[in-house]
mmCIF file of C-alpha atoms in Angstrom:
data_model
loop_
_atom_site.group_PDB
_atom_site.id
_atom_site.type_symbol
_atom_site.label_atom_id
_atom_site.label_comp_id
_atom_site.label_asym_id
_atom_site.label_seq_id
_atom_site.Cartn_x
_atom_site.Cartn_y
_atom_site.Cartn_z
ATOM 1 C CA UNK A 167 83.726 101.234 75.432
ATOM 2 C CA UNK A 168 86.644 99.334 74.545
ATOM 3 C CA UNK A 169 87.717 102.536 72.256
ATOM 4 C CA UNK A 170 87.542 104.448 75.283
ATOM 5 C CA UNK A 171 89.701 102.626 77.762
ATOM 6 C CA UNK A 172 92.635 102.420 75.109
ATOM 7 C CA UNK A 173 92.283 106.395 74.751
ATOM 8 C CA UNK A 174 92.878 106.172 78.489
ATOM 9 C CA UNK A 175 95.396 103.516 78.447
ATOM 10 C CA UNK A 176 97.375 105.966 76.081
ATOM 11 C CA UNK A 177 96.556 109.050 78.089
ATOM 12 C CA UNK A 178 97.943 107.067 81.304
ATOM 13 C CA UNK A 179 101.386 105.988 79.813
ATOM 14 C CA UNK A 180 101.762 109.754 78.686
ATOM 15 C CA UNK A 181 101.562 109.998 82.508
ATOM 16 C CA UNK A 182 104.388 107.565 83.171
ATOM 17 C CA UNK A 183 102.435 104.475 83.836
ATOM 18 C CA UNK A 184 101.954 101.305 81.913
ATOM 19 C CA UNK A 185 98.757 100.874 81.089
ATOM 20 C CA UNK A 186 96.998 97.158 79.593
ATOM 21 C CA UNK A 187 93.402 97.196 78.042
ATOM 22 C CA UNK A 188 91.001 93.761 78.508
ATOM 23 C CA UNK A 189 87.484 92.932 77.353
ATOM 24 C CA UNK A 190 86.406 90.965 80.497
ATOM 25 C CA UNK A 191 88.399 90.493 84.161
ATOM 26 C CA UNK A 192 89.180 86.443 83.163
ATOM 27 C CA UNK A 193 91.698 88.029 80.891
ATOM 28 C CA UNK A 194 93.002 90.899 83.069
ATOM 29 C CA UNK A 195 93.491 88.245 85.847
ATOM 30 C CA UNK A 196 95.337 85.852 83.136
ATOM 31 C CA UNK A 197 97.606 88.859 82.408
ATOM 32 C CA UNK A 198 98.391 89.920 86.125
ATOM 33 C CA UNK A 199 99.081 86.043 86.436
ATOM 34 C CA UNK A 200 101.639 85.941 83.946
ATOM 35 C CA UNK A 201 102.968 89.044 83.906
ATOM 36 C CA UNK A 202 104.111 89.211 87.837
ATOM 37 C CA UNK A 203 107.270 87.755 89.143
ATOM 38 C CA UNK A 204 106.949 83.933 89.506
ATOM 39 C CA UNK A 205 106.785 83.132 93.308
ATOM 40 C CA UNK A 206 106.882 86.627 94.629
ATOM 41 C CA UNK A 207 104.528 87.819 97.824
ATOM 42 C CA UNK A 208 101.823 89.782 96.828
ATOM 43 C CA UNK A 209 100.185 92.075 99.125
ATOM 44 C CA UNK A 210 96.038 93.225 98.864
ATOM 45 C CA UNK A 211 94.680 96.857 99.342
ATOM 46 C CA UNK A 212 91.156 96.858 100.429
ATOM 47 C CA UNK A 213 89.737 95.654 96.982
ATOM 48 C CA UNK A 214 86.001 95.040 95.900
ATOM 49 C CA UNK A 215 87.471 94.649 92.684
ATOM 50 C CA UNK A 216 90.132 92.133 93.592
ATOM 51 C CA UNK A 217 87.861 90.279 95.278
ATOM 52 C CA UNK A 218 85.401 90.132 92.284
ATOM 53 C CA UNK A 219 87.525 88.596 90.377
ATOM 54 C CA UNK A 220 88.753 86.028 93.268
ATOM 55 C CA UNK A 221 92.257 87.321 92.551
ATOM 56 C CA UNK A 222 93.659 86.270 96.163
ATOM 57 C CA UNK A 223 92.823 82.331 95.272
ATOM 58 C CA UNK A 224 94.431 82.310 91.892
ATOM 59 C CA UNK A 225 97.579 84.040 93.517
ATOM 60 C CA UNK A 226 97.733 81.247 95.715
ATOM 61 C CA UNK A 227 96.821 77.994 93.183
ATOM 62 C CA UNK A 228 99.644 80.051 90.860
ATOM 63 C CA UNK A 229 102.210 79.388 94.194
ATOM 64 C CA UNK A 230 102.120 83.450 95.653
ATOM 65 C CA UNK A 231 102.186 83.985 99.150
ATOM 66 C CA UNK A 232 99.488 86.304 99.520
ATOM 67 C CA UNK A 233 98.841 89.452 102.390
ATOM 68 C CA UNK A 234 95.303 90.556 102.909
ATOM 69 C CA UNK A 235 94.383 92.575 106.108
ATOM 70 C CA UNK A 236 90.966 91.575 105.064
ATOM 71 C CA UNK A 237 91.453 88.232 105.991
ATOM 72 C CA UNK A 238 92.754 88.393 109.099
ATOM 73 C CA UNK A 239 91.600 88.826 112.779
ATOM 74 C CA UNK A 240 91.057 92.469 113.904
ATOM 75 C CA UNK A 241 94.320 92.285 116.280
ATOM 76 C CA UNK A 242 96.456 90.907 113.530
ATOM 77 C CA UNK A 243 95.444 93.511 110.853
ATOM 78 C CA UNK A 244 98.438 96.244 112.285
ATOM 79 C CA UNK A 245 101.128 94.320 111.975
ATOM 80 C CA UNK A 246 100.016 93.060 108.814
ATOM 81 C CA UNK A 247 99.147 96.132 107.390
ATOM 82 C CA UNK A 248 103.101 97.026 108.069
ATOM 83 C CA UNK A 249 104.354 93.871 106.293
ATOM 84 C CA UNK A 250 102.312 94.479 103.004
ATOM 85 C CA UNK A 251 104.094 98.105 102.363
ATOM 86 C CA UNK A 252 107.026 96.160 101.989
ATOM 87 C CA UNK A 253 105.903 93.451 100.178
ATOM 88 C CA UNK A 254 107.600 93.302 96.425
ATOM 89 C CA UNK A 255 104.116 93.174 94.627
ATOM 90 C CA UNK A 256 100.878 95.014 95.554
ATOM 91 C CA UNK A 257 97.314 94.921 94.198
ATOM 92 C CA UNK A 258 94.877 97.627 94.377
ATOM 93 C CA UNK A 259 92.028 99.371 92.758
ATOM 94 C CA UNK A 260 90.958 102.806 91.955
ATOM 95 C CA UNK A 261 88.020 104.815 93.744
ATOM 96 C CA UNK A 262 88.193 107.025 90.360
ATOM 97 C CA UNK A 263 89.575 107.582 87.226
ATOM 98 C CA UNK A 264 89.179 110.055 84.450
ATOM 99 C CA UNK A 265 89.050 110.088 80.890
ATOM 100 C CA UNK A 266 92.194 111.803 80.815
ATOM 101 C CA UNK A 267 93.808 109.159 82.691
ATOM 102 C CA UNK A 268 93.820 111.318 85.944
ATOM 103 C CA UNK A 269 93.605 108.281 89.219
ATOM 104 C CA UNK A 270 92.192 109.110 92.136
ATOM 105 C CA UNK A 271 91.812 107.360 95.343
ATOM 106 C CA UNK A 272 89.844 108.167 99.314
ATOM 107 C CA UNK A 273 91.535 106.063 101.982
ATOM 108 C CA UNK A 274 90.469 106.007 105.699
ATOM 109 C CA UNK A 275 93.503 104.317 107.397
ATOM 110 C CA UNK A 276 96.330 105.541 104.032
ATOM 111 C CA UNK A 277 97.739 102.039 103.981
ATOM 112 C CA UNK A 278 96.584 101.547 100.688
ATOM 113 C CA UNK A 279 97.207 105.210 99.270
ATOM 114 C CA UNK A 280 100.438 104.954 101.322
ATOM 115 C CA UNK A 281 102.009 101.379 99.449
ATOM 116 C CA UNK A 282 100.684 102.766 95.783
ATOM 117 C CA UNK A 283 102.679 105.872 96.264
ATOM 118 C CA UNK A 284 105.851 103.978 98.386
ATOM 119 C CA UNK A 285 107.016 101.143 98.928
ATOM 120 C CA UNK A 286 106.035 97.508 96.906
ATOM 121 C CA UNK A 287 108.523 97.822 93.796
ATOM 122 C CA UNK A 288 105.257 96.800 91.387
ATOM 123 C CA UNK A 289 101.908 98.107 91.571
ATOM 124 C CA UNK A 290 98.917 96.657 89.454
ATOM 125 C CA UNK A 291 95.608 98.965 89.972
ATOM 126 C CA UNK A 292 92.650 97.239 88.237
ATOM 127 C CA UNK A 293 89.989 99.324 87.340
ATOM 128 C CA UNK A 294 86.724 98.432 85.853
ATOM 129 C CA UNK A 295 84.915 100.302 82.989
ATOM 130 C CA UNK A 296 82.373 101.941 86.046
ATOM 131 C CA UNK A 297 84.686 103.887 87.637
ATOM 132 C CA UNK A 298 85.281 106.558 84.647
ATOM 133 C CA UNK A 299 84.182 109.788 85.166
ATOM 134 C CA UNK A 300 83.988 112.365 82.529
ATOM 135 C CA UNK A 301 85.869 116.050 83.498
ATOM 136 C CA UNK A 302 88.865 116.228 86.214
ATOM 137 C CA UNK A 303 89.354 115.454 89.593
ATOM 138 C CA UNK A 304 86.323 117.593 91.090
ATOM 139 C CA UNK A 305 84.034 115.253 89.265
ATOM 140 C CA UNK A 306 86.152 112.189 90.441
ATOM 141 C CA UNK A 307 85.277 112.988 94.110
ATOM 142 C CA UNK A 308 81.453 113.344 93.383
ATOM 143 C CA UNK A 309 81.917 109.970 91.905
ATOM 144 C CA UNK A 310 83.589 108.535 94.912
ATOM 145 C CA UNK A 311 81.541 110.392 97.319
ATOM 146 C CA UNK A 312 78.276 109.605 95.970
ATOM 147 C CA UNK A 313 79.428 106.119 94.985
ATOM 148 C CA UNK A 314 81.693 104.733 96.290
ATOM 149 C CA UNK A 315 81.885 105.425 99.578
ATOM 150 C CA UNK A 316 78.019 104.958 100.158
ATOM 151 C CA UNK A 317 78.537 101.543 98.776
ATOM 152 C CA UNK A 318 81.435 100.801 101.417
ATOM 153 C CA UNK A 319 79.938 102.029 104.174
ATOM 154 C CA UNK A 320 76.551 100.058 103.541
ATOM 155 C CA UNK A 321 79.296 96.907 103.563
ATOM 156 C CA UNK A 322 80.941 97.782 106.161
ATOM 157 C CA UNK A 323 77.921 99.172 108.263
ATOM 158 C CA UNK A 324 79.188 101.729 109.265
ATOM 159 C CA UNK A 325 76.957 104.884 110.527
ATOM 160 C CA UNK A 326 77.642 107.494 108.375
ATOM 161 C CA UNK A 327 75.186 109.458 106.769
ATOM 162 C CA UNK A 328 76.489 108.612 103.202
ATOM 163 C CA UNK A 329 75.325 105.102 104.401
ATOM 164 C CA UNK A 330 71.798 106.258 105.160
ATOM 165 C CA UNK A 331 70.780 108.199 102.515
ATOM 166 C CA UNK A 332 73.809 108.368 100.272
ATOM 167 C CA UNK A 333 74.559 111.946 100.831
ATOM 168 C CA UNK A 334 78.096 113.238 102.154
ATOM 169 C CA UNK A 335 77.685 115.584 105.379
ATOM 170 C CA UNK A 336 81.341 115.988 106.812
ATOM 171 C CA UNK A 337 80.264 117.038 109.864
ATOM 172 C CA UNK A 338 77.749 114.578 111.050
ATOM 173 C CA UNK A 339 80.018 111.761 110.096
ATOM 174 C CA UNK A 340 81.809 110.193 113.034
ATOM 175 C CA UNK A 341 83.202 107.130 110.896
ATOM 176 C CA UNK A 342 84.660 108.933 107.998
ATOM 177 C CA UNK A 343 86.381 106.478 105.462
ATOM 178 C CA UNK A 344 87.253 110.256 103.474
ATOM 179 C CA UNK A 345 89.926 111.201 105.277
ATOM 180 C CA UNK A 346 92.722 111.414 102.234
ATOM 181 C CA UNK A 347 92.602 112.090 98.752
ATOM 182 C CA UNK A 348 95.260 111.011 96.053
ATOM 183 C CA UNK A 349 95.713 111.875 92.980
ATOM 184 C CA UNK A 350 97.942 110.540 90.519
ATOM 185 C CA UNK A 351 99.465 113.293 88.224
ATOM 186 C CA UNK A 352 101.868 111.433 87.466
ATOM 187 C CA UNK A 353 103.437 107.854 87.815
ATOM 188 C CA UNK A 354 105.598 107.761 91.197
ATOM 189 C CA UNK A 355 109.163 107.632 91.020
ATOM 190 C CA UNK A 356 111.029 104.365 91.764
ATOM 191 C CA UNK A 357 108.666 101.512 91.102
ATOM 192 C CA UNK A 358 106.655 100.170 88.379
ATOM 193 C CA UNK A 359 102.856 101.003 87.937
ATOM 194 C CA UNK A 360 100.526 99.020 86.151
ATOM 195 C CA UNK A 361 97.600 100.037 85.171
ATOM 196 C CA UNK A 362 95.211 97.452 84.096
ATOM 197 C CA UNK A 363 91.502 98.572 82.528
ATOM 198 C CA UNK A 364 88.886 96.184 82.048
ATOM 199 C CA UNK A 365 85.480 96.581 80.203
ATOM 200 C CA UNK A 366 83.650 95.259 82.903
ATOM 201 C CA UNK A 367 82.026 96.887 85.965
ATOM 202 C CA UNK A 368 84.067 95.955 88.896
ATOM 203 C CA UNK A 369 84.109 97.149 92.568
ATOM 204 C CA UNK A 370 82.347 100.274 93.640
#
């Protein structure tokens, strides 16, 4: 597996973005840790994966002032959700990725989508070994949608019929968390992208 990731690490800096390779998410975090600005404010996409690997705390022990909708009340969640596109560092996952090196991501609200395509000036989007998919981006969806998204709503409860039965029906779903798809062709212009694989299953 470890072969595998580095043939997408390589096939994601041929895209534009850096791209780091670990055996287990102690040394990915060790590596975001170190390689971020000392001191700077880190913002938090909605993140199984960050929270996995308890990411938020270290930030904090390591001095980072951290912003995490998820930890906040309900009617402080806007504003916050503002402040972290502007935020110099983000963290995020990925709902998909291919072997190719092709990222793809569902978002409900867009705040995450929105701050990995604008805004923080550094980007790290860790992604564990069980979200590759094999083929493009049609095959990336059916991962997310059969996946992910059944695994988030089921968290989240949420009554959607992915949650029931893990099939997507667009049209009996009320509280749709697949309202945008992104994909990464490309790294975007004007900020730093890291992309950090781990041979680990992480997140849904």
């Amino acid at each position: 597996m470890m072969n595998q990731l580095e043939k997408i690490a390589e096939k994601l800096r041929e895209r534009g973005f850096d791209a780091a390779v670990f055996a287990t998410k102690e040394d990915a975090s060790a590596y975001i840790l170190s390689d971020m600005p000392a001191g700077a404010q880190v913002a938090i996409g909605g993140s199984m994966t960050v929270k996995e690997m308890d990411l938020q705390t270290k930030l904090r022990e390591n001095g980072h002032e951290v912003l995490w909708h998820w930890e906040a009340a309900p009617a402080e969640r806007p504003a916050l959700l503002h402040k972290a596109m502007n935020a110099p560092v983000y963290l995020a996952s990925a709902n998909a990725i291919t072997t190719d090196g092709l990222m793809v991501q569902i978002d409900g609200t867009g705040n995450r989508v929105a701050a990995l395509c604008y805004g923080p000036s550094t980007v790290y989007v860790i992604i564990g070994r069980n979200k590759i998919v094999e083929g493009g981006y049609q095959q990336a969806v059916k991962r997310i949608k059969s996946v992910a998204c059944p695994s988030n709503a089921r968290r989240l409860n949420l009554d959607t019929p992915c949650a029931k039965d893990g099939n997507c029906n667009v049209s009996a779903c009320k509280a749709s968390m697949c309202k945008m798809f992104v994909a990464f062709e490309l790294a975007p212009n004007g900020k730093r992208t890291q992309v950090v694989l781990v041979n680990e299953d992480l997140g849904y």
